[in-house]
Amino acid sequence: MFGSLFEEEEEGEGFSPAPSGARMLKGGEEPPPPRGRVNLSGIKNQGGTCYLNSLLQTLFFTPEFREELFSLGPEELGCLEDKDKPEAKVRVIPLELQRLFARLLLVDQQSASTADLTDSFGWNNSEESRQHDVQELNRILFSALEHSLVDTSGSTFIHRLYHGTTVNSIVCMECGNVSQRQEDFLDLTVCVRGVCGLEGALWDMFVEKEMFEGSNLYRCGQCDLLVTAAKSAKLRKLPPFLTVSLLRFNFDFAKCERYKETGRCAFPLVISLRPFCEQMDGEDSDYSYQLFSVIIHKGGCYGGHYHVYIKDVDHLGLWEPPVRENKDDPLSVLSSIISQDANKSVLLDQLGQRLMDKIGSSWSKKYRKHYGPIGKFIQNHSDVFVLAHNGTRVALKANPPSPVTHLLGVRSSIRLSPSPKQGSHWFDLNDSTVTCIHEKDIEKMFQGRESAYMLFYRKTTLRRPTEARRNPEYKVPPHLFQMAEEENRSLQQRREELEASSNRVELVLHLAPRYKLENGALQPISVEQNETLSFDRRKTVGDLRMTIYQMQDFWEGDMSLTVAKSLPSGLHLYNTLTDDEVSLYSAGILTGTGLFVWNGKEVCGAAVQTGAEWEPVLLTVVRPSLGEEKGEAGNQESRGFAGKVTLDELREALGEPQESLLCQEKRGGEGEGGGRSGWRVFCPEDMQKTLKELALKDGDSLLVLEPHARDNRWAGVGGGVYEVVFFPFLILRFCNSVSLCPPVCLSLSLLFENCYLMCVCVCVLFPTVCEELSVRDAGIRLMTSLSLCLGMAPKNTQLFLYYTVGTAPSSGLEGDIIVEQSCTVKQCLKAMLALAGLEGDSWHLRRMDWCEEVGEALMDEVSLSELKLNHGDTLVITEGRLPSKVHASSFPYTSLAMAELRTVGQVEISEEATLEDLKTQILTLPALQFVCVPSPAFVRLWQLEGHRLGHILRGQQVTLRKLKLSSGMELCVQQLLGEEDIGPKEVLLRVQMGVPGKREYYPPQDLIWDASRDPSPRSLRSALSLRYGLSPDSLLLAKHKPLTHTWETISNWSQQVSKRKKKKKAESLLGAPFHLKDGDIIGVKVTSKSLWFNMFYHSQPGATAEPGNIQFKGPEKKIVPIKARKPEVALSINVGVFR
């Protein structure tokens, strides 16, 4: 009917597809969890089968349907083992439905799988992940069952249970003739629009009469005339089970779109159909129906989710009044979530998701502001919650889970429900989840996006036998009962295996005879590997001790087991396991825990200190070397010391005299100033503190200064921080106020003559440091490294430049030069040629541009200061003489390239004339008589500003007065290949795309950029990416500056902050510093060469990458892709032929 109606908005409507891999259990997967407290089994969602699950649960909780299906034996349906035999007639669909119902009744699992059933339907994976309409499924499934049960004793049971009859009557108002037609119905489809409830909709269908009158007359078969008549319908035969479909999905022909009716439509729990029946002389009970199932749809007309409210007629489930927790109180909400879990505990990392599923909001949004993080909240309420299983699960303190059954609650049989309360036993079956609800909760489904869609009533005269109450085995065939028992035994075995494997821990045994005490830690004597032991942590410490005794035949005397941990300095012992009655689980023993097996007193005659306070620290002891030989840096050794040892004891252990000083390395970022600032000398008070008190960690360095080593080669700076200098190490500390020349460089000159300083970063030399500047003005910051290079340092008025010879920067000679900033390019070139040993006057300089490529040529007369060169810039000496300057006076109308300009004439026109009139009059000039254009829109007019192109005149119907054109103004005419109408905020840019892998550019192309809404670099980048079919992030942009022959890079994104509004706004390319205008040249480079060629060869097969041969064509306007809906696929179930 609706096809694949519910597949477009699944994500937005709360539809969560199940993983495809969870379709059926495999041998290596974990067994499914047992049933929850309600003792009812759900059905797994295969990806989009929530509509199927809701209908199957309704049929399962229809005992008469279930028992009719169970009454069909293998002699009529066949056996599934023979379904592949060509001569066997196996009715697979009813057989799989029997097995599914048996599992829902008897198998102890949280949810059953419908994979075998949907396979019998002939559905593939795509069909299982596609949603359909549940009303359509109801009709198709019943039809498939009827066809599957042909020539069996159950061929008519669906017709007996669900089919009814209506009669349509037309009464002639002239002769009284009655014309009747009887129709069979499986379900009643009622309209919910404009009615207040189900009874009102049935009244409109079966009580109200439709009159044929006026222009809509009825031809009576007896009168043979067009007469006035009345049409009505009545229920003639009522089925035992009445199915009502609420028509909530309609089509709006005015808007040509589907929509869902979310208005109120009430329906009673008990309804009498007497007013709607043809015969009304029976007992009241013959017309009375009781509601027992409500299929609910949540979402819109293009997506959603189904679940079902069901009344458990046979009381198979354990119904408990649902707890109405206060959603504003996180304590009650979390307690409710944990208490409703089958294991009475929840994984800590899943608790947040459970909370969101229950209240529809996350912890961060709902409670974090007032209660803090969820983990901290649980720890603060230790009187309510308890963290079990090493803190991975949380349970209620009143009912903590057993460590034996924390993963899966193992039960040997399914619980039987106690006596129920009258008027209860309503459950919400939502795929795998089953929860208890109140009867009054059904009223919430009268309206809204989550509302009732199908109603199932049963006659009140249908009584269930007492032996069927709370008896899931009632009328279950023996072969299905045996199948369920075998599956329960298999599940029990798999759960026990999982329980055992989850409680196995791998222990590492360290035997005392293999270790010795050295430097505060236990060190192995030999390279012999430690033993590993796999043990059940549910057993006690005494059991573990006995097992180790049996493993070690040579052991004599007492045996102590102490938790050990390998540290950088060696093995250290912590707590000893003393209570033999405590389980390893309670003792906190995990997989990978190390146990030290010893006598509890000493190892190899040496006493061993245990505990965290004695945890050893591995330190690097440095003793400076006083040798002058290059590369001799000093002696270093790594030694471990107990954490409770004082510095005095450490110095004594090193064999150093009392006069020796101990220094701690002061690392970058520590203390005042940060950076690499040398060593801190421990004061006498620190010598009595332990290593733990001084916060010394593994890997820290200690410098030992002996008395004879303390001479002029080390000095203190103050503040307890000492700068130590010993060759060839050079550790300097500068103040921001001192100059580099006196006294730093002066003192350095005693060591190195004719040297200058350069900043170093990641092994790359940056510009030189001027010695006349202070450290602050020179740009030296924290963590800055300086390199000492041969040569004289530049002065404040000089520039330090690199130069290279050749078109490629790395192909020729390279060098550096110091020149005055006031000298010209010609003078600089002359000095560079002299250093490079080149002669002649056929050379010129070019500057390395923004992408480290050879840029525009530098004019000889321009000074270096005017070019704004900086320290460290690179100039390229290129062979060839620069051409002399050409002063142009006009611009050709056929091309935008700079060439010889010529005047085409003058025009005289009124200020009230439009721009279109001006273009028409210009085309009448004699010089332009050979220019043929279809209309003035094929002509572009430029306004010249100082013999250069200014801006384009816009607006065909705008008057010259509004364009502010005055007498004597010079205009440039350009012929176009197509019509053009540039808007007031559109900018004509000339784009030059770089050839990938070459130092060349493709011919320039015009791009009309719409900057009316967004003049930011992001907008221009998006327009270029759309034009060339490239990713915006792969483009590098720069604006060409013709006056200085340089490129100015356009960044990806920048933000400015307005002082008044305090709001961030994007940088505008129409303003400072770029001031983009018509005719500006934009250089474009692609960062990914492979991306460029993939785009190029896919868009233009057969083209070559030679400059000038490629023309790019792309859409001028942005095309927004529209998500196409998937084609609707009709729902179908494949059935074999059994006649």
Tab-separated table of C-alpha atoms in Angstrom, residues 410-722:
chain	number	residue	atom	x	y	z
A	410	VAL	CA	22.214	-18.094	34.761
A	411	ARG	CA	18.894	-19.764	35.390
A	412	SER	CA	17.970	-23.373	34.904
A	413	SER	CA	14.329	-22.727	34.116
A	414	ILE	CA	11.962	-19.869	33.381
A	415	ARG	CA	10.249	-18.305	36.394
A	416	LEU	CA	6.533	-18.569	36.790
A	417	SER	CA	4.596	-15.406	37.460
A	418	PRO	CA	2.861	-14.931	40.796
A	419	SER	CA	-0.794	-14.075	40.985
A	420	PRO	CA	-1.388	-10.908	39.017
A	421	LYS	CA	-3.299	-7.845	40.024
A	422	GLN	CA	-6.688	-7.292	38.476
A	423	GLY	CA	-6.699	-4.935	35.459
A	424	SER	CA	-2.934	-5.008	35.046
A	425	HIS	CA	-0.555	-7.049	32.886
A	426	TRP	CA	0.112	-4.476	30.175
A	427	PHE	CA	3.604	-4.493	28.716
A	428	ASP	CA	5.532	-2.330	26.250
A	429	LEU	CA	7.384	-4.591	23.807
A	430	ASN	CA	9.953	-2.459	21.993
A	431	ASP	CA	12.074	-4.867	19.935
A	432	SER	CA	14.406	-6.518	22.485
A	433	THR	CA	13.153	-4.476	25.432
A	434	VAL	CA	10.091	-5.436	27.483
A	435	THR	CA	8.833	-3.157	30.260
A	436	CYS	CA	5.717	-2.955	32.416
A	437	ILE	CA	3.219	-0.147	31.875
A	438	HIS	CA	-0.070	0.993	33.413
A	439	GLU	CA	-3.374	0.773	31.636
A	440	LYS	CA	-3.682	4.528	31.786
A	441	ASP	CA	-0.473	4.886	29.750
A	442	ILE	CA	-2.510	3.890	26.697
A	443	GLU	CA	-4.285	7.254	26.823
A	444	LYS	CA	-0.981	8.963	25.984
A	445	MET	CA	-1.106	7.293	22.576
A	446	PHE	CA	-4.331	9.028	21.486
A	447	GLN	CA	-2.441	11.818	19.686
A	448	GLY	CA	0.945	13.218	18.759
A	449	ARG	CA	3.912	12.084	16.718
A	450	GLU	CA	3.951	8.943	18.855
A	451	SER	CA	0.398	7.639	18.606
A	452	ALA	CA	-1.640	4.492	18.055
A	453	TYR	CA	-1.702	3.109	14.507
A	454	MET	CA	-3.383	-0.319	14.749
A	455	LEU	CA	-5.806	-1.621	17.408
A	456	PHE	CA	-6.552	-5.280	18.174
A	457	TYR	CA	-9.717	-6.255	20.078
A	458	ARG	CA	-10.886	-9.667	21.249
A	459	LYS	CA	-14.417	-10.696	22.121
A	460	THR	CA	-15.125	-10.637	25.825
A	461	THR	CA	-16.833	-14.020	25.491
A	462	LEU	CA	-13.475	-15.662	24.733
A	463	ARG	CA	-12.387	-17.292	27.994
A	464	ARG	CA	-9.042	-18.875	28.651
A	465	PRO	CA	-8.822	-22.175	30.530
A	466	THR	CA	-7.376	-22.056	34.004
A	467	GLU	CA	-4.584	-24.493	33.103
A	468	ALA	CA	-3.314	-21.987	30.520
A	469	ARG	CA	-2.735	-19.266	33.134
A	470	ARG	CA	0.952	-18.759	33.955
A	471	ASN	CA	1.809	-21.926	32.033
A	472	PRO	CA	4.129	-21.305	29.060
A	473	GLU	CA	4.163	-25.025	28.232
A	474	TYR	CA	0.421	-25.153	27.562
A	475	LYS	CA	-0.310	-26.943	24.247
A	476	VAL	CA	3.277	-26.720	23.069
A	477	PRO	CA	4.009	-29.743	20.808
A	478	PRO	CA	6.541	-32.214	22.253
A	479	HIS	CA	9.052	-31.743	19.423
A	480	LEU	CA	9.066	-27.963	19.968
A	481	PHE	CA	9.335	-28.451	23.716
A	482	GLN	CA	12.346	-30.732	23.187
A	483	MET	CA	13.914	-28.147	20.832
A	484	ALA	CA	13.522	-25.443	23.492
A	485	GLU	CA	15.087	-27.674	26.182
A	486	GLU	CA	18.104	-28.378	23.975
A	487	GLU	CA	18.588	-24.681	23.275
A	488	ASN	CA	18.323	-23.893	26.995
A	489	ARG	CA	20.963	-26.520	27.807
A	490	SER	CA	23.213	-25.124	25.094
A	491	LEU	CA	22.753	-21.575	26.358
A	492	GLN	CA	23.409	-22.702	29.915
A	493	GLN	CA	26.633	-24.389	28.882
A	494	ARG	CA	27.814	-21.415	26.843
A	495	ARG	CA	27.056	-19.042	29.719
A	496	GLU	CA	28.977	-21.217	32.147
A	497	GLU	CA	31.923	-21.323	29.770
A	498	LEU	CA	31.770	-17.581	29.362
A	499	GLU	CA	31.511	-17.137	33.109
A	500	ALA	CA	34.515	-19.332	33.675
A	501	SER	CA	36.581	-17.645	30.960
A	502	SER	CA	35.657	-14.193	32.218
A	503	ASN	CA	36.881	-15.125	35.691
A	504	ARG	CA	40.205	-16.588	34.550
A	505	VAL	CA	43.156	-14.376	35.332
A	506	GLU	CA	46.721	-14.726	34.114
A	507	LEU	CA	49.167	-14.263	36.981
A	508	VAL	CA	52.934	-13.638	36.653
A	509	LEU	CA	54.935	-15.422	39.362
A	510	HIS	CA	58.270	-13.926	40.459
A	511	LEU	CA	60.243	-16.442	42.514
A	512	ALA	CA	62.562	-15.042	45.211
A	513	PRO	CA	65.610	-17.244	44.419
A	514	ARG	CA	65.834	-15.593	41.019
A	515	TYR	CA	66.175	-12.015	42.370
A	516	LYS	CA	68.600	-9.886	44.346
A	517	LEU	CA	68.215	-6.502	46.054
A	518	GLU	CA	70.170	-3.741	44.355
A	519	ASN	CA	69.758	0.062	44.500
A	520	GLY	CA	66.457	-0.143	46.380
A	521	ALA	CA	64.768	-2.536	43.935
A	522	LEU	CA	64.759	-6.223	43.101
A	523	GLN	CA	66.851	-7.090	40.067
A	524	PRO	CA	66.752	-10.460	38.269
A	525	ILE	CA	69.883	-12.556	38.705
A	526	SER	CA	69.501	-14.352	35.375
A	527	VAL	CA	67.575	-13.893	32.161
A	528	GLU	CA	65.294	-16.815	32.999
A	529	GLN	CA	61.675	-15.876	32.266
A	530	ASN	CA	59.055	-15.694	34.991
A	531	GLU	CA	56.335	-18.308	35.244
A	532	THR	CA	52.700	-17.605	34.370
A	533	LEU	CA	49.689	-19.199	36.033
A	534	SER	CA	46.081	-19.212	34.814
A	535	PHE	CA	43.761	-19.245	37.822
A	536	ASP	CA	40.075	-18.773	38.636
A	537	ARG	CA	39.732	-15.550	40.601
A	538	ARG	CA	36.617	-16.862	42.323
A	539	LYS	CA	38.888	-19.175	44.322
A	540	THR	CA	40.581	-18.098	47.525
A	541	VAL	CA	44.126	-17.001	48.287
A	542	GLY	CA	44.627	-20.283	50.140
A	543	ASP	CA	43.765	-22.243	46.995
A	544	LEU	CA	46.290	-20.197	45.035
A	545	ARG	CA	48.979	-20.773	47.667
A	546	MET	CA	48.362	-24.513	47.583
A	547	THR	CA	48.549	-24.564	43.787
A	548	ILE	CA	51.925	-22.759	43.853
A	549	TYR	CA	53.182	-25.180	46.528
A	550	GLN	CA	52.367	-28.069	44.224
A	551	MET	CA	54.141	-26.337	41.316
A	552	GLN	CA	57.355	-25.670	43.300
A	553	ASP	CA	58.617	-28.982	44.628
A	554	PHE	CA	61.838	-27.477	45.982
A	555	TRP	CA	60.118	-24.896	48.187
A	556	GLU	CA	60.689	-25.214	51.918
A	557	GLY	CA	59.342	-23.176	54.798
A	558	ASP	CA	56.723	-20.423	54.793
A	559	MET	CA	55.398	-18.921	51.577
A	560	SER	CA	54.190	-15.336	51.242
A	561	LEU	CA	52.465	-13.917	48.186
A	562	THR	CA	53.047	-10.204	47.630
A	563	VAL	CA	51.738	-8.092	44.791
A	564	ALA	CA	54.712	-6.952	42.708
A	565	LYS	CA	55.077	-4.409	39.942
A	566	SER	CA	57.888	-3.866	37.461
A	567	LEU	CA	59.209	-0.296	37.518
A	568	PRO	CA	62.004	1.386	35.507
A	569	SER	CA	64.363	0.838	38.422
A	570	GLY	CA	63.359	-2.798	38.987
A	571	LEU	CA	60.737	-4.942	40.724
A	572	HIS	CA	58.984	-3.485	43.772
A	573	LEU	CA	56.709	-5.177	46.313
A	574	TYR	CA	53.451	-3.733	47.576
A	575	ASN	CA	50.743	-5.431	49.677
A	576	THR	CA	50.982	-9.034	50.902
A	577	LEU	CA	47.996	-11.408	50.599
A	578	THR	CA	47.503	-12.600	54.185
A	579	ASP	CA	43.867	-13.760	54.425
A	580	ASP	CA	43.553	-17.238	52.907
A	581	GLU	CA	39.725	-17.086	52.980
A	582	VAL	CA	39.449	-14.080	50.688
A	583	SER	CA	38.818	-14.686	46.982
A	584	LEU	CA	41.169	-13.267	44.409
A	585	TYR	CA	38.279	-11.184	43.104
A	586	SER	CA	37.815	-9.534	46.492
A	587	ALA	CA	41.563	-9.069	46.808
A	588	GLY	CA	41.574	-7.048	43.568
A	589	ILE	CA	43.729	-9.470	41.586
A	590	LEU	CA	43.424	-8.857	37.834
A	591	THR	CA	44.886	-10.389	34.701
A	592	GLY	CA	48.578	-9.526	34.427
A	593	THR	CA	49.058	-9.014	38.169
A	594	GLY	CA	52.528	-9.955	39.339
A	595	LEU	CA	52.963	-12.004	42.527
A	596	PHE	CA	56.310	-12.271	44.322
A	597	VAL	CA	56.766	-15.666	46.008
A	598	TRP	CA	59.116	-15.422	49.014
A	599	ASN	CA	59.379	-16.027	52.723
A	600	GLY	CA	58.042	-12.567	53.610
A	601	LYS	CA	61.243	-11.318	55.256
A	602	GLU	CA	64.322	-11.208	53.047
A	603	VAL	CA	65.682	-11.945	49.603
A	604	CYS	CA	69.186	-13.415	49.367
A	605	GLY	CA	69.867	-12.312	52.949
A	606	ALA	CA	68.792	-8.682	52.382
A	607	ALA	CA	65.685	-7.202	53.996
A	608	VAL	CA	63.154	-5.892	51.493
A	609	GLN	CA	60.959	-2.878	52.192
A	610	THR	CA	57.415	-3.073	50.816
A	611	GLY	CA	54.710	-0.522	50.247
A	612	ALA	CA	54.085	2.463	48.016
A	613	GLU	CA	56.166	4.798	50.203
A	614	TRP	CA	59.312	2.753	49.429
A	615	GLU	CA	58.665	2.722	45.676
A	616	PRO	CA	62.093	3.229	44.016
A	617	VAL	CA	62.935	6.095	41.656
A	618	LEU	CA	65.345	5.764	38.723
A	619	LEU	CA	67.550	8.863	38.532
A	620	THR	CA	70.243	9.948	36.064
A	621	VAL	CA	73.359	10.990	37.976
A	622	VAL	CA	75.518	13.480	36.027
A	623	ARG	CA	79.126	14.328	36.911
A	624	PRO	CA	80.611	17.139	34.748
A	625	SER	CA	83.832	16.479	32.930
A	626	LEU	CA	86.514	19.162	32.926
A	627	GLY	CA	88.292	17.955	29.824
A	628	GLU	CA	88.902	20.355	26.944
A	629	GLU	CA	88.470	17.748	24.269
A	630	LYS	CA	85.598	18.380	21.871
A	631	GLY	CA	82.623	16.122	22.438
A	632	GLU	CA	83.494	15.293	26.070
A	633	ALA	CA	80.254	16.131	27.880
A	634	GLY	CA	80.545	14.453	31.253
A	635	ASN	CA	79.770	11.111	32.930
A	636	GLN	CA	76.191	9.895	33.291
A	637	GLU	CA	74.804	6.826	34.993
A	638	SER	CA	71.287	5.637	35.862
A	639	ARG	CA	70.719	4.409	39.399
A	640	GLY	CA	67.684	3.490	41.413
A	641	PHE	CA	67.016	4.721	44.955
A	642	ALA	CA	64.215	3.966	47.378
A	643	GLY	CA	61.597	6.684	47.506
A	644	LYS	CA	61.957	7.036	51.296
A	645	VAL	CA	65.696	7.743	51.071
A	646	THR	CA	66.821	11.285	51.902
A	647	LEU	CA	69.230	13.293	49.773
A	648	ASP	CA	71.887	12.949	52.443
A	649	GLU	CA	71.596	9.172	52.309
A	650	LEU	CA	71.625	9.327	48.506
A	651	ARG	CA	74.857	11.381	48.528
A	652	GLU	CA	76.404	8.913	50.912
A	653	ALA	CA	75.297	6.007	48.678
A	654	LEU	CA	77.033	7.719	45.747
A	655	GLY	CA	80.242	7.932	47.776
A	656	GLU	CA	80.377	11.711	47.568
A	657	PRO	CA	81.820	13.936	50.339
A	658	GLN	CA	79.644	16.219	52.428
A	659	GLU	CA	80.982	19.291	50.579
A	660	SER	CA	79.520	18.094	47.273
A	661	LEU	CA	76.473	19.870	45.917
A	662	LEU	CA	73.458	18.169	44.365
A	663	CYS	CA	71.571	19.990	41.628
A	664	GLN	CA	68.227	19.151	40.047
A	665	GLU	CA	67.704	19.820	36.360
A	666	LYS	CA	65.235	22.647	35.871
A	667	ARG	CA	63.247	21.696	32.799
A	668	GLY	CA	61.469	24.009	30.334
A	669	GLY	CA	58.316	25.599	31.665
A	670	GLU	CA	59.091	24.955	35.349
A	671	GLY	CA	59.248	27.778	37.780
A	672	GLU	CA	59.754	31.390	36.859
A	673	GLY	CA	60.713	32.292	33.373
A	674	GLY	CA	60.336	28.800	31.934
A	675	GLY	CA	62.575	27.636	29.183
A	676	ARG	CA	65.780	25.667	29.488
A	677	SER	CA	67.294	27.433	32.453
A	678	GLY	CA	69.839	24.971	33.818
A	679	TRP	CA	70.027	23.447	37.285
A	680	ARG	CA	68.639	24.169	40.741
A	681	VAL	CA	70.953	23.571	43.680
A	682	PHE	CA	69.359	21.797	46.629
A	683	CYS	CA	69.592	23.881	49.781
A	684	PRO	CA	70.690	22.308	53.105
A	685	GLU	CA	67.070	21.938	54.240
A	686	ASP	CA	66.299	19.834	51.166
A	687	MET	CA	69.060	17.381	52.021
A	688	GLN	CA	66.922	16.009	54.875
A	689	LYS	CA	63.864	15.420	52.645
A	690	THR	CA	63.044	12.141	50.935
A	691	LEU	CA	62.879	11.675	47.195
A	692	LYS	CA	59.087	11.374	47.379
A	693	GLU	CA	58.829	14.650	49.303
A	694	LEU	CA	60.952	16.368	46.671
A	695	ALA	CA	58.653	14.943	43.940
A	696	LEU	CA	61.538	13.379	42.056
A	697	LYS	CA	60.338	11.065	39.288
A	698	ASP	CA	61.802	8.366	37.106
A	699	GLY	CA	64.134	9.873	34.550
A	700	ASP	CA	64.988	13.035	36.516
A	701	SER	CA	68.607	14.142	36.421
A	702	LEU	CA	70.845	14.959	39.391
A	703	LEU	CA	74.075	16.920	38.881
A	704	VAL	CA	76.859	16.207	41.367
A	705	LEU	CA	79.362	19.073	41.792
A	706	GLU	CA	82.466	17.984	43.626
A	707	PRO	CA	84.558	20.563	45.566
A	708	HIS	CA	87.500	20.564	43.132
A	709	ALA	CA	85.161	21.137	40.167
A	710	ARG	CA	83.606	24.356	41.450
A	711	ASP	CA	85.761	27.076	39.842
A	712	ASN	CA	85.172	29.819	37.327
A	713	ARG	CA	83.413	27.396	35.063
A	714	TRP	CA	80.142	27.638	36.929
A	715	ALA	CA	78.333	30.645	38.333
A	716	GLY	CA	75.069	31.477	40.066
A	717	VAL	CA	72.452	33.836	38.698
A	718	GLY	CA	70.314	34.211	41.776
A	719	GLY	CA	66.967	33.133	43.055
A	720	GLY	CA	68.227	29.649	43.818
A	721	VAL	CA	68.692	28.920	40.104
A	722	TYR	CA	72.270	28.339	38.930
